């Protein structure tokens, strides 16, 4: 699954266009490397997102095409905030 779509489906970022812009601006890293929105997300990947001066790091636990709002948090494990 594409990185921008994963960020939207997991509700880490509310809109796919915003996720796409964050990737283009270089604020998203996957496994320590800057990632484009088209990067394929796999189970076990570590995603780091910079929001201002704060960095949120999470580990991908599952990749699903559709998920209910209540289950969205089960797709990742928050590592640091």
PDB file of N, CA, C and O in Angstrom:
ATOM      1  N   UNK A   1       0.850  -1.178   0.000  1.00  0.00           N
ATOM      2  CA  UNK A   1       0.000   0.000   0.000  1.00  0.00           C
ATOM      3  C   UNK A   1       0.894   1.240   0.000  1.00  0.00           C
ATOM      4  O   UNK A   1       1.920   1.274   0.662  1.00  0.00           O
ATOM      5  N   UNK A   2       0.471   2.253  -0.718  1.00  0.00           N
ATOM      6  CA  UNK A   2       1.217   3.511  -0.771  1.00  0.00           C
ATOM      7  C   UNK A   2       1.267   4.168   0.605  1.00  0.00           C
ATOM      8  O   UNK A   2       0.337   4.049   1.395  1.00  0.00           O
ATOM      9  N   UNK A   3       2.349   4.859   0.868  1.00  0.00           N
ATOM     10  CA  UNK A   3       2.547   5.521   2.158  1.00  0.00           C
ATOM     11  C   UNK A   3       1.460   6.551   2.442  1.00  0.00           C
ATOM     12  O   UNK A   3       0.896   6.574   3.539  1.00  0.00           O
ATOM     13  N   UNK A   4       1.129   7.400   1.463  1.00  0.00           N
ATOM     14  CA  UNK A   4       0.110   8.429   1.710  1.00  0.00           C
ATOM     15  C   UNK A   4      -1.251   7.808   2.005  1.00  0.00           C
ATOM     16  O   UNK A   4      -1.978   8.266   2.878  1.00  0.00           O
ATOM     17  N   UNK A   5      -1.576   6.721   1.339  1.00  0.00           N
ATOM     18  CA  UNK A   5      -2.852   6.043   1.593  1.00  0.00           C
ATOM     19  C   UNK A   5      -2.852   5.393   2.982  1.00  0.00           C
ATOM     20  O   UNK A   5      -3.848   5.443   3.694  1.00  0.00           O
ATOM     21  N   UNK A   6      -1.722   4.791   3.378  1.00  0.00           N
ATOM     22  CA  UNK A   6      -1.626   4.177   4.698  1.00  0.00           C
ATOM     23  C   UNK A   6      -1.819   5.218   5.807  1.00  0.00           C
ATOM     24  O   UNK A   6      -2.529   4.969   6.777  1.00  0.00           O
ATOM     25  N   UNK A   7      -1.193   6.375   5.646  1.00  0.00           N
ATOM     26  CA  UNK A   7      -1.326   7.429   6.658  1.00  0.00           C
ATOM     27  C   UNK A   7      -2.772   7.893   6.787  1.00  0.00           C
ATOM     28  O   UNK A   7      -3.233   8.217   7.877  1.00  0.00           O
ATOM     29  N   UNK A   8      -3.499   7.894   5.682  1.00  0.00           N
ATOM     30  CA  UNK A   8      -4.903   8.294   5.712  1.00  0.00           C
ATOM     31  C   UNK A   8      -5.784   7.187   6.294  1.00  0.00           C
ATOM     32  O   UNK A   8      -6.610   7.424   7.172  1.00  0.00           O
ATOM     33  N   UNK A   9      -5.612   5.954   5.835  1.00  0.00           N
ATOM     34  CA  UNK A   9      -6.430   4.825   6.304  1.00  0.00           C
ATOM     35  C   UNK A   9      -6.251   4.619   7.806  1.00  0.00           C
ATOM     36  O   UNK A   9      -7.210   4.343   8.518  1.00  0.00           O
ATOM     37  N   UNK A  10      -5.010   4.755   8.292  1.00  0.00           N
ATOM     38  CA  UNK A  10      -4.743   4.551   9.717  1.00  0.00           C
ATOM     39  C   UNK A  10      -5.106   5.770  10.555  1.00  0.00           C
ATOM     40  O   UNK A  10      -4.985   5.756  11.763  1.00  0.00           O
ATOM     41  N   UNK A  11      -5.550   6.837   9.885  1.00  0.00           N
ATOM     42  CA  UNK A  11      -5.987   8.077  10.522  1.00  0.00           C
ATOM     43  C   UNK A  11      -4.875   8.786  11.303  1.00  0.00           C
ATOM     44  O   UNK A  11      -5.130   9.476  12.266  1.00  0.00           O
ATOM     45  N   UNK A  12      -3.652   8.602  10.854  1.00  0.00           N
ATOM     46  CA  UNK A  12      -2.532   9.353  11.417  1.00  0.00           C
ATOM     47  C   UNK A  12      -2.588  10.775  10.872  1.00  0.00           C
ATOM     48  O   UNK A  12      -2.390  11.745  11.587  1.00  0.00           O
ATOM     49  N   UNK A  13      -2.864  10.889   9.574  1.00  0.00           N
ATOM     50  CA  UNK A  13      -3.107  12.171   8.914  1.00  0.00           C
ATOM     51  C   UNK A  13      -4.496  12.081   8.291  1.00  0.00           C
ATOM     52  O   UNK A  13      -4.822  11.091   7.646  1.00  0.00           O
ATOM     53  N   UNK A  14      -5.308  13.111   8.488  1.00  0.00           N
ATOM     54  CA  UNK A  14      -6.726  13.025   8.132  1.00  0.00           C
ATOM     55  C   UNK A  14      -7.026  12.969   6.636  1.00  0.00           C
ATOM     56  O   UNK A  14      -7.994  12.351   6.226  1.00  0.00           O
ATOM     57  N   UNK A  15      -6.204  13.621   5.825  1.00  0.00           N
ATOM     58  CA  UNK A  15      -6.474  13.660   4.384  1.00  0.00           C
ATOM     59  C   UNK A  15      -5.277  13.156   3.596  1.00  0.00           C
ATOM     60  O   UNK A  15      -4.134  13.445   3.940  1.00  0.00           O
ATOM     61  N   UNK A  16      -5.566  12.448   2.520  1.00  0.00           N
ATOM     62  CA  UNK A  16      -4.490  11.885   1.704  1.00  0.00           C
ATOM     63  C   UNK A  16      -3.663  12.985   1.040  1.00  0.00           C
ATOM     64  O   UNK A  16      -2.450  12.851   0.902  1.00  0.00           O
ATOM     65  N   UNK A  17      -4.300  14.068   0.650  1.00  0.00           N
ATOM     66  CA  UNK A  17      -3.544  15.164   0.021  1.00  0.00           C
ATOM     67  C   UNK A  17      -2.573  15.792   1.021  1.00  0.00           C
ATOM     68  O   UNK A  17      -1.458  16.157   0.644  1.00  0.00           O
ATOM     69  N   UNK A  18      -2.976  15.886   2.274  1.00  0.00           N
ATOM     70  CA  UNK A  18      -2.088  16.428   3.314  1.00  0.00           C
ATOM     71  C   UNK A  18      -0.921  15.463   3.544  1.00  0.00           C
ATOM     72  O   UNK A  18       0.232  15.887   3.702  1.00  0.00           O
ATOM     73  N   UNK A  19      -1.214  14.165   3.544  1.00  0.00           N
ATOM     74  CA  UNK A  19      -0.158  13.163   3.694  1.00  0.00           C
ATOM     75  C   UNK A  19       0.817  13.240   2.525  1.00  0.00           C
ATOM     76  O   UNK A  19       2.030  13.152   2.704  1.00  0.00           O
ATOM     77  N   UNK A  20       0.275  13.425   1.327  1.00  0.00           N
ATOM     78  CA  UNK A  20       1.100  13.548   0.126  1.00  0.00           C
ATOM     79  C   UNK A  20       2.012  14.767   0.225  1.00  0.00           C
ATOM     80  O   UNK A  20       3.204  14.694  -0.085  1.00  0.00           O
ATOM     81  N   UNK A  21       1.471  15.900   0.677  1.00  0.00           N
ATOM     82  CA  UNK A  21       2.258  17.129   0.831  1.00  0.00           C
ATOM     83  C   UNK A  21       3.347  16.967   1.887  1.00  0.00           C
ATOM     84  O   UNK A  21       4.458  17.477   1.725  1.00  0.00           O
ATOM     85  N   UNK A  22       3.034  16.253   2.979  1.00  0.00           N
ATOM     86  CA  UNK A  22       4.033  16.026   4.030  1.00  0.00           C
ATOM     87  C   UNK A  22       5.197  15.197   3.488  1.00  0.00           C
ATOM     88  O   UNK A  22       6.364  15.473   3.794  1.00  0.00           O
ATOM     89  N   UNK A  23       4.890  14.205   2.672  1.00  0.00           N
ATOM     90  CA  UNK A  23       5.938  13.382   2.061  1.00  0.00           C
ATOM     91  C   UNK A  23       6.783  14.217   1.101  1.00  0.00           C
ATOM     92  O   UNK A  23       8.008  14.122   1.100  1.00  0.00           O
ATOM     93  N   UNK A  24       6.136  15.026   0.275  1.00  0.00           N
ATOM     94  CA  UNK A  24       6.848  15.874  -0.687  1.00  0.00           C
ATOM     95  C   UNK A  24       7.752  16.887   0.014  1.00  0.00           C
ATOM     96  O   UNK A  24       8.806  17.251  -0.510  1.00  0.00           O
ATOM     97  N   UNK A  25       7.346  17.342   1.195  1.00  0.00           N
ATOM     98  CA  UNK A  25       8.128  18.328   1.945  1.00  0.00           C
ATOM     99  C   UNK A  25       9.287  17.681   2.713  1.00  0.00           C
ATOM    100  O   UNK A  25      10.078  18.372   3.342  1.00  0.00           O
ATOM    101  N   UNK A  26       9.374  16.345   2.690  1.00  0.00           N
ATOM    102  CA  UNK A  26      10.469  15.660   3.366  1.00  0.00           C
ATOM    103  C   UNK A  26      10.264  15.484   4.852  1.00  0.00           C
ATOM    104  O   UNK A  26      11.216  15.255   5.591  1.00  0.00           O
ATOM    105  N   UNK A  27       9.022  15.578   5.317  1.00  0.00           N
ATOM    106  CA  UNK A  27       8.749  15.453   6.756  1.00  0.00           C
ATOM    107  C   UNK A  27       8.441  14.020   7.178  1.00  0.00           C
ATOM    108  O   UNK A  27       8.223  13.758   8.360  1.00  0.00           O
ATOM    109  N   UNK A  28       8.409  13.082   6.220  1.00  0.00           N
ATOM    110  CA  UNK A  28       8.094  11.685   6.532  1.00  0.00           C
ATOM    111  C   UNK A  28       9.282  10.810   6.158  1.00  0.00           C
ATOM    112  O   UNK A  28       9.826  10.922   5.059  1.00  0.00           O
ATOM    113  N   UNK A  29       9.686   9.948   7.092  1.00  0.00           N
ATOM    114  CA  UNK A  29      10.765   8.996   6.849  1.00  0.00           C
ATOM    115  C   UNK A  29      10.257   7.586   7.107  1.00  0.00           C
ATOM    116  O   UNK A  29       9.449   7.371   8.006  1.00  0.00           O
ATOM    117  N   UNK A  30      10.746   6.648   6.314  1.00  0.00           N
ATOM    118  CA  UNK A  30      10.446   5.231   6.530  1.00  0.00           C
ATOM    119  C   UNK A  30      11.775   4.522   6.734  1.00  0.00           C
ATOM    120  O   UNK A  30      12.660   4.596   5.885  1.00  0.00           O
ATOM    121  N   UNK A  31      11.919   3.870   7.864  1.00  0.00           N
ATOM    122  CA  UNK A  31      13.150   3.165   8.234  1.00  0.00           C
ATOM    123  C   UNK A  31      14.377   4.081   8.154  1.00  0.00           C
ATOM    124  O   UNK A  31      15.438   3.688   7.683  1.00  0.00           O
ATOM    125  N   UNK A  32      14.208   5.331   8.592  1.00  0.00           N
ATOM    126  CA  UNK A  32      15.311   6.272   8.671  1.00  0.00           C
ATOM    127  C   UNK A  32      15.671   6.981   7.381  1.00  0.00           C
ATOM    128  O   UNK A  32      16.627   7.744   7.345  1.00  0.00           O
ATOM    129  N   UNK A  33      14.914   6.754   6.307  1.00  0.00           N
ATOM    130  CA  UNK A  33      15.205   7.395   5.025  1.00  0.00           C
ATOM    131  C   UNK A  33      14.005   8.213   4.582  1.00  0.00           C
ATOM    132  O   UNK A  33      12.864   7.774   4.753  1.00  0.00           O
ATOM    133  N   UNK A  34      14.222   9.390   4.007  1.00  0.00           N
ATOM    134  CA  UNK A  34      13.094  10.185   3.493  1.00  0.00           C
ATOM    135  C   UNK A  34      12.304   9.360   2.480  1.00  0.00           C
ATOM    136  O   UNK A  34      12.884   8.651   1.659  1.00  0.00           O
ATOM    137  N   UNK A  35      10.970   9.445   2.576  1.00  0.00           N
ATOM    138  CA  UNK A  35      10.123   8.614   1.724  1.00  0.00           C
ATOM    139  C   UNK A  35       9.172   9.459   0.895  1.00  0.00           C
ATOM    140  O   UNK A  35       8.662  10.473   1.357  1.00  0.00           O
ATOM    141  N   UNK A  36       8.950   9.015  -0.324  1.00  0.00           N
ATOM    142  CA  UNK A  36       7.959   9.643  -1.188  1.00  0.00           C
ATOM    143  C   UNK A  36       6.598   9.059  -0.867  1.00  0.00           C
ATOM    144  O   UNK A  36       6.482   8.001  -0.241  1.00  0.00           O
ATOM    145  N   UNK A  37       5.551   9.738  -1.313  1.00  0.00           N
ATOM    146  CA  UNK A  37       4.182   9.283  -1.060  1.00  0.00           C
ATOM    147  C   UNK A  37       3.913   7.926  -1.690  1.00  0.00           C
ATOM    148  O   UNK A  37       3.078   7.161  -1.204  1.00  0.00           O
ATOM    149  N   UNK A  38       4.640   7.577  -2.740  1.00  0.00           N
ATOM    150  CA  UNK A  38       4.407   6.315  -3.442  1.00  0.00           C
ATOM    151  C   UNK A  38       5.154   5.136  -2.827  1.00  0.00           C
ATOM    152  O   UNK A  38       5.028   4.013  -3.306  1.00  0.00           O
ATOM    153  N   UNK A  39       5.904   5.363  -1.750  1.00  0.00           N
ATOM    154  CA  UNK A  39       6.656   4.290  -1.099  1.00  0.00           C
ATOM    155  C   UNK A  39       5.709   3.190  -0.631  1.00  0.00           C
ATOM    156  O   UNK A  39       4.665   3.465  -0.042  1.00  0.00           O
ATOM    157  N   UNK A  40       6.069   1.930  -0.886  1.00  0.00           N
ATOM    158  CA  UNK A  40       5.239   0.800  -0.462  1.00  0.00           C
ATOM    159  C   UNK A  40       5.482   0.495   1.016  1.00  0.00           C
ATOM    160  O   UNK A  40       6.611   0.204   1.421  1.00  0.00           O
ATOM    161  N   UNK A  41       4.424   0.554   1.813  1.00  0.00           N
ATOM    162  CA  UNK A  41       4.506   0.287   3.246  1.00  0.00           C
ATOM    163  C   UNK A  41       4.346  -1.208   3.484  1.00  0.00           C
ATOM    164  O   UNK A  41       3.462  -1.842   2.910  1.00  0.00           O
ATOM    165  N   UNK A  42       5.213  -1.769   4.350  1.00  0.00           N
ATOM    166  CA  UNK A  42       5.149  -3.179   4.697  1.00  0.00           C
ATOM    167  C   UNK A  42       5.078  -3.318   6.218  1.00  0.00           C
ATOM    168  O   UNK A  42       5.469  -2.412   6.941  1.00  0.00           O
ATOM    169  N   UNK A  43       4.617  -4.465   6.664  1.00  0.00           N
ATOM    170  CA  UNK A  43       4.566  -4.742   8.101  1.00  0.00           C
ATOM    171  C   UNK A  43       5.993  -4.720   8.649  1.00  0.00           C
ATOM    172  O   UNK A  43       6.910  -5.267   8.044  1.00  0.00           O
ATOM    173  N   UNK A  44       6.191  -4.047   9.769  1.00  0.00           N
ATOM    174  CA  UNK A  44       7.503  -3.930  10.395  1.00  0.00           C
ATOM    175  C   UNK A  44       8.228  -2.639  10.077  1.00  0.00           C
ATOM    176  O   UNK A  44       9.231  -2.330  10.714  1.00  0.00           O
ATOM    177  N   UNK A  45       7.749  -1.881   9.086  1.00  0.00           N
ATOM    178  CA  UNK A  45       8.365  -0.594   8.761  1.00  0.00           C
ATOM    179  C   UNK A  45       8.193   0.379   9.925  1.00  0.00           C
ATOM    180  O   UNK A  45       7.198   0.332  10.638  1.00  0.00           O
ATOM    181  N   UNK A  46       9.179   1.250  10.099  1.00  0.00           N
ATOM    182  CA  UNK A  46       9.114   2.301  11.118  1.00  0.00           C
ATOM    183  C   UNK A  46       8.949   3.632  10.387  1.00  0.00           C
ATOM    184  O   UNK A  46       9.789   3.999   9.576  1.00  0.00           O
ATOM    185  N   UNK A  47       7.847   4.320  10.674  1.00  0.00           N
ATOM    186  CA  UNK A  47       7.535   5.596  10.029  1.00  0.00           C
ATOM    187  C   UNK A  47       7.744   6.709  11.042  1.00  0.00           C
ATOM    188  O   UNK A  47       7.235   6.632  12.157  1.00  0.00           O
ATOM    189  N   UNK A  48       8.501   7.730  10.655  1.00  0.00           N
ATOM    190  CA  UNK A  48       8.722   8.907  11.508  1.00  0.00           C
ATOM    191  C   UNK A  48       8.151  10.121  10.786  1.00  0.00           C
ATOM    192  O   UNK A  48       8.457  10.352   9.619  1.00  0.00           O
ATOM    193  N   UNK A  49       7.306  10.876  11.474  1.00  0.00           N
ATOM    194  CA  UNK A  49       6.666  12.059  10.893  1.00  0.00           C
ATOM    195  C   UNK A  49       6.989  13.252  11.771  1.00  0.00           C
ATOM    196  O   UNK A  49       6.805  13.207  12.993  1.00  0.00           O
ATOM    197  N   UNK A  50       7.471  14.336  11.145  1.00  0.00           N
ATOM    198  CA  UNK A  50       7.766  15.569  11.874  1.00  0.00           C
ATOM    199  C   UNK A  50       6.582  16.520  11.764  1.00  0.00           C
ATOM    200  O   UNK A  50       6.170  16.897  10.673  1.00  0.00           O
ATOM    201  N   UNK A  51       6.025  16.884  12.906  1.00  0.00           N
ATOM    202  CA  UNK A  51       4.976  17.898  13.007  1.00  0.00           C
ATOM    203  C   UNK A  51       5.587  19.074  13.742  1.00  0.00           C
ATOM    204  O   UNK A  51       5.681  19.056  14.965  1.00  0.00           O
ATOM    205  N   UNK A  52       6.055  20.086  13.012  1.00  0.00           N
ATOM    206  CA  UNK A  52       6.733  21.213  13.646  1.00  0.00           C
ATOM    207  C   UNK A  52       8.040  20.754  14.250  1.00  0.00           C
ATOM    208  O   UNK A  52       8.885  20.185  13.559  1.00  0.00           O
ATOM    209  N   UNK A  53       8.236  20.958  15.560  1.00  0.00           N
ATOM    210  CA  UNK A  53       9.463  20.513  16.213  1.00  0.00           C
ATOM    211  C   UNK A  53       9.287  19.173  16.916  1.00  0.00           C
ATOM    212  O   UNK A  53      10.187  18.693  17.592  1.00  0.00           O
ATOM    213  N   UNK A  54       8.143  18.544  16.743  1.00  0.00           N
ATOM    214  CA  UNK A  54       7.834  17.268  17.378  1.00  0.00           C
ATOM    215  C   UNK A  54       7.901  16.148  16.334  1.00  0.00           C
ATOM    216  O   UNK A  54       7.411  16.305  15.212  1.00  0.00           O
ATOM    217  N   UNK A  55       8.502  15.027  16.697  1.00  0.00           N
ATOM    218  CA  UNK A  55       8.573  13.874  15.798  1.00  0.00           C
ATOM    219  C   UNK A  55       7.782  12.720  16.395  1.00  0.00           C
ATOM    220  O   UNK A  55       7.969  12.369  17.555  1.00  0.00           O
ATOM    221  N   UNK A  56       6.898  12.145  15.592  1.00  0.00           N
ATOM    222  CA  UNK A  56       6.118  10.984  15.999  1.00  0.00           C
ATOM    223  C   UNK A  56       6.648   9.784  15.243  1.00  0.00           C
ATOM    224  O   UNK A  56       6.778   9.814  14.023  1.00  0.00           O
ATOM    225  N   UNK A  57       6.969   8.725  15.979  1.00  0.00           N
ATOM    226  CA  UNK A  57       7.519   7.525  15.372  1.00  0.00           C
ATOM    227  C   UNK A  57       6.572   6.365  15.659  1.00  0.00           C
ATOM    228  O   UNK A  57       6.113   6.193  16.788  1.00  0.00           O
ATOM    229  N   UNK A  58       6.273   5.582  14.619  1.00  0.00           N
ATOM    230  CA  UNK A  58       5.371   4.453  14.796  1.00  0.00           C
ATOM    231  C   UNK A  58       5.821   3.273  13.966  1.00  0.00           C
ATOM    232  O   UNK A  58       6.523   3.426  12.978  1.00  0.00           O
ATOM    233  N   UNK A  59       5.420   2.078  14.415  1.00  0.00           N
ATOM    234  CA  UNK A  59       5.754   0.844  13.721  1.00  0.00           C
ATOM    235  C   UNK A  59       4.492   0.278  13.093  1.00  0.00           C
ATOM    236  O   UNK A  59       3.435   0.224  13.727  1.00  0.00           O
ATOM    237  N   UNK A  60       4.599  -0.154  11.841  1.00  0.00           N
ATOM    238  CA  UNK A  60       3.462  -0.700  11.111  1.00  0.00           C
ATOM    239  C   UNK A  60       3.211  -2.132  11.589  1.00  0.00           C
ATOM    240  O   UNK A  60       4.092  -2.986  11.509  1.00  0.00           O
ATOM    241  N   UNK A  61       1.992  -2.382  12.096  1.00  0.00           N
ATOM    242  CA  UNK A  61       1.616  -3.715  12.561  1.00  0.00           C
ATOM    243  C   UNK A  61       0.765  -4.460  11.541  1.00  0.00           C
ATOM    244  O   UNK A  61       0.787  -5.683  11.488  1.00  0.00           O
ATOM    245  N   UNK A  62      -0.008  -3.720  10.752  1.00  0.00           N
ATOM    246  CA  UNK A  62      -0.884  -4.341   9.763  1.00  0.00           C
ATOM    247  C   UNK A  62      -1.112  -3.374   8.613  1.00  0.00           C
ATOM    248  O   UNK A  62      -1.044  -2.164   8.792  1.00  0.00           O
ATOM    249  N   UNK A  63      -1.380  -3.942   7.448  1.00  0.00           N
ATOM    250  CA  UNK A  63      -1.689  -3.144   6.263  1.00  0.00           C
ATOM    251  C   UNK A  63      -2.997  -3.674   5.706  1.00  0.00           C
ATOM    252  O   UNK A  63      -3.073  -4.815   5.255  1.00  0.00           O
ATOM    253  N   UNK A  64      -4.059  -2.863   5.792  1.00  0.00           N
ATOM    254  CA  UNK A  64      -5.377  -3.250   5.301  1.00  0.00           C
ATOM    255  C   UNK A  64      -5.908  -2.166   4.375  1.00  0.00           C
ATOM    256  O   UNK A  64      -5.654  -0.985   4.589  1.00  0.00           O
ATOM    257  N   UNK A  65      -6.656  -2.576   3.357  1.00  0.00           N
ATOM    258  CA  UNK A  65      -7.220  -1.613   2.409  1.00  0.00           C
ATOM    259  C   UNK A  65      -8.328  -0.768   3.038  1.00  0.00           C
ATOM    260  O   UNK A  65      -8.447   0.408   2.762  1.00  0.00           O
ATOM    261  N   UNK A  66      -9.158  -1.394   3.853  1.00  0.00           N
ATOM    262  CA  UNK A  66     -10.232  -0.671   4.532  1.00  0.00           C
ATOM    263  C   UNK A  66     -10.231  -1.059   6.000  1.00  0.00           C
ATOM    264  O   UNK A  66      -9.916  -2.197   6.353  1.00  0.00           O
ATOM    265  N   UNK A  67     -10.598  -0.101   6.837  1.00  0.00           N
ATOM    266  CA  UNK A  67     -10.641  -0.354   8.276  1.00  0.00           C
ATOM    267  C   UNK A  67     -11.663   0.592   8.897  1.00  0.00           C
ATOM    268  O   UNK A  67     -11.842   1.724   8.443  1.00  0.00           O
ATOM    269  N   UNK A  68     -12.354   0.107   9.922  1.00  0.00           N
ATOM    270  CA  UNK A  68     -13.318   0.948  10.618  1.00  0.00           C
ATOM    271  C   UNK A  68     -12.579   1.916  11.530  1.00  0.00           C
ATOM    272  O   UNK A  68     -11.446   1.673  11.944  1.00  0.00           O
ATOM    273  N   UNK A  69     -13.228   3.037  11.818  1.00  0.00           N
ATOM    274  CA  UNK A  69     -12.602   4.088  12.623  1.00  0.00           C
ATOM    275  C   UNK A  69     -12.113   3.552  13.969  1.00  0.00           C
ATOM    276  O   UNK A  69     -11.027   3.908  14.420  1.00  0.00           O
ATOM    277  N   UNK A  70     -12.880   2.685  14.587  1.00  0.00           N
ATOM    278  CA  UNK A  70     -12.520   2.149  15.907  1.00  0.00           C
ATOM    279  C   UNK A  70     -11.287   1.250  15.842  1.00  0.00           C
ATOM    280  O   UNK A  70     -10.575   1.083  16.835  1.00  0.00           O
ATOM    281  N   UNK A  71     -11.034   0.648  14.676  1.00  0.00           N
ATOM    282  CA  UNK A  71      -9.931  -0.294  14.537  1.00  0.00           C
ATOM    283  C   UNK A  71      -8.667   0.342  13.950  1.00  0.00           C
ATOM    284  O   UNK A  71      -7.648  -0.314  13.809  1.00  0.00           O
ATOM    285  N   UNK A  72      -8.724   1.612  13.591  1.00  0.00           N
ATOM    286  CA  UNK A  72      -7.599   2.265  12.910  1.00  0.00           C
ATOM    287  C   UNK A  72      -6.325   2.251  13.753  1.00  0.00           C
ATOM    288  O   UNK A  72      -5.230   2.067  13.222  1.00  0.00           O
ATOM    289  N   UNK A  73      -6.434   2.413  15.045  1.00  0.00           N
ATOM    290  CA  UNK A  73      -5.254   2.452  15.911  1.00  0.00           C
ATOM    291  C   UNK A  73      -4.557   1.094  16.007  1.00  0.00           C
ATOM    292  O   UNK A  73      -3.390   1.027  16.404  1.00  0.00           O
ATOM    293  N   UNK A  74      -5.234   0.014  15.621  1.00  0.00           N
ATOM    294  CA  UNK A  74      -4.621  -1.314  15.681  1.00  0.00           C
ATOM    295  C   UNK A  74      -3.661  -1.558  14.514  1.00  0.00           C
ATOM    296  O   UNK A  74      -2.966  -2.566  14.491  1.00  0.00           O
ATOM    297  N   UNK A  75      -3.588  -0.640  13.559  1.00  0.00           N
ATOM    298  CA  UNK A  75      -2.705  -0.796  12.406  1.00  0.00           C
ATOM    299  C   UNK A  75      -1.260  -0.431  12.715  1.00  0.00           C
ATOM    300  O   UNK A  75      -0.352  -0.798  11.979  1.00  0.00           O
ATOM    301  N   UNK A  76      -1.034   0.301  13.819  1.00  0.00           N
ATOM    302  CA  UNK A  76       0.318   0.747  14.148  1.00  0.00           C
ATOM    303  C   UNK A  76       0.546   0.775  15.643  1.00  0.00           C
ATOM    304  O   UNK A  76      -0.392   0.748  16.431  1.00  0.00           O
ATOM    305  N   UNK A  77       1.825   0.792  16.015  1.00  0.00           N
ATOM    306  CA  UNK A  77       2.236   0.893  17.416  1.00  0.00           C
ATOM    307  C   UNK A  77       3.033   2.179  17.563  1.00  0.00           C
ATOM    308  O   UNK A  77       4.042   2.369  16.882  1.00  0.00           O
ATOM    309  N   UNK A  78       2.569   3.065  18.416  1.00  0.00           N
ATOM    310  CA  UNK A  78       3.255   4.341  18.642  1.00  0.00           C
ATOM    311  C   UNK A  78       4.523   4.063  19.447  1.00  0.00           C
ATOM    312  O   UNK A  78       4.469   3.489  20.525  1.00  0.00           O
ATOM    313  N   UNK A  79       5.672   4.450  18.894  1.00  0.00           N
ATOM    314  CA  UNK A  79       6.962   4.187  19.564  1.00  0.00           C
ATOM    315  C   UNK A  79       7.412   5.358  20.405  1.00  0.00           C
ATOM    316  O   UNK A  79       7.834   5.179  21.530  1.00  0.00           O
ATOM    317  N   UNK A  80       7.388   6.564  19.855  1.00  0.00           N
ATOM    318  CA  UNK A  80       7.751   7.766  20.604  1.00  0.00           C
ATOM    319  C   UNK A  80       6.877   8.902  20.148  1.00  0.00           C
ATOM    320  O   UNK A  80       6.266   8.845  19.091  1.00  0.00           O
ATOM    321  N   UNK A  81       6.789   9.927  20.944  1.00  0.00           N
ATOM    322  CA  UNK A  81       5.991  11.077  20.513  1.00  0.00           C
ATOM    323  C   UNK A  81       6.665  12.370  20.922  1.00  0.00           C
ATOM    324  O   UNK A  81       7.634  12.391  21.611  1.00  0.00           O
TER     325      UNK A  81
END
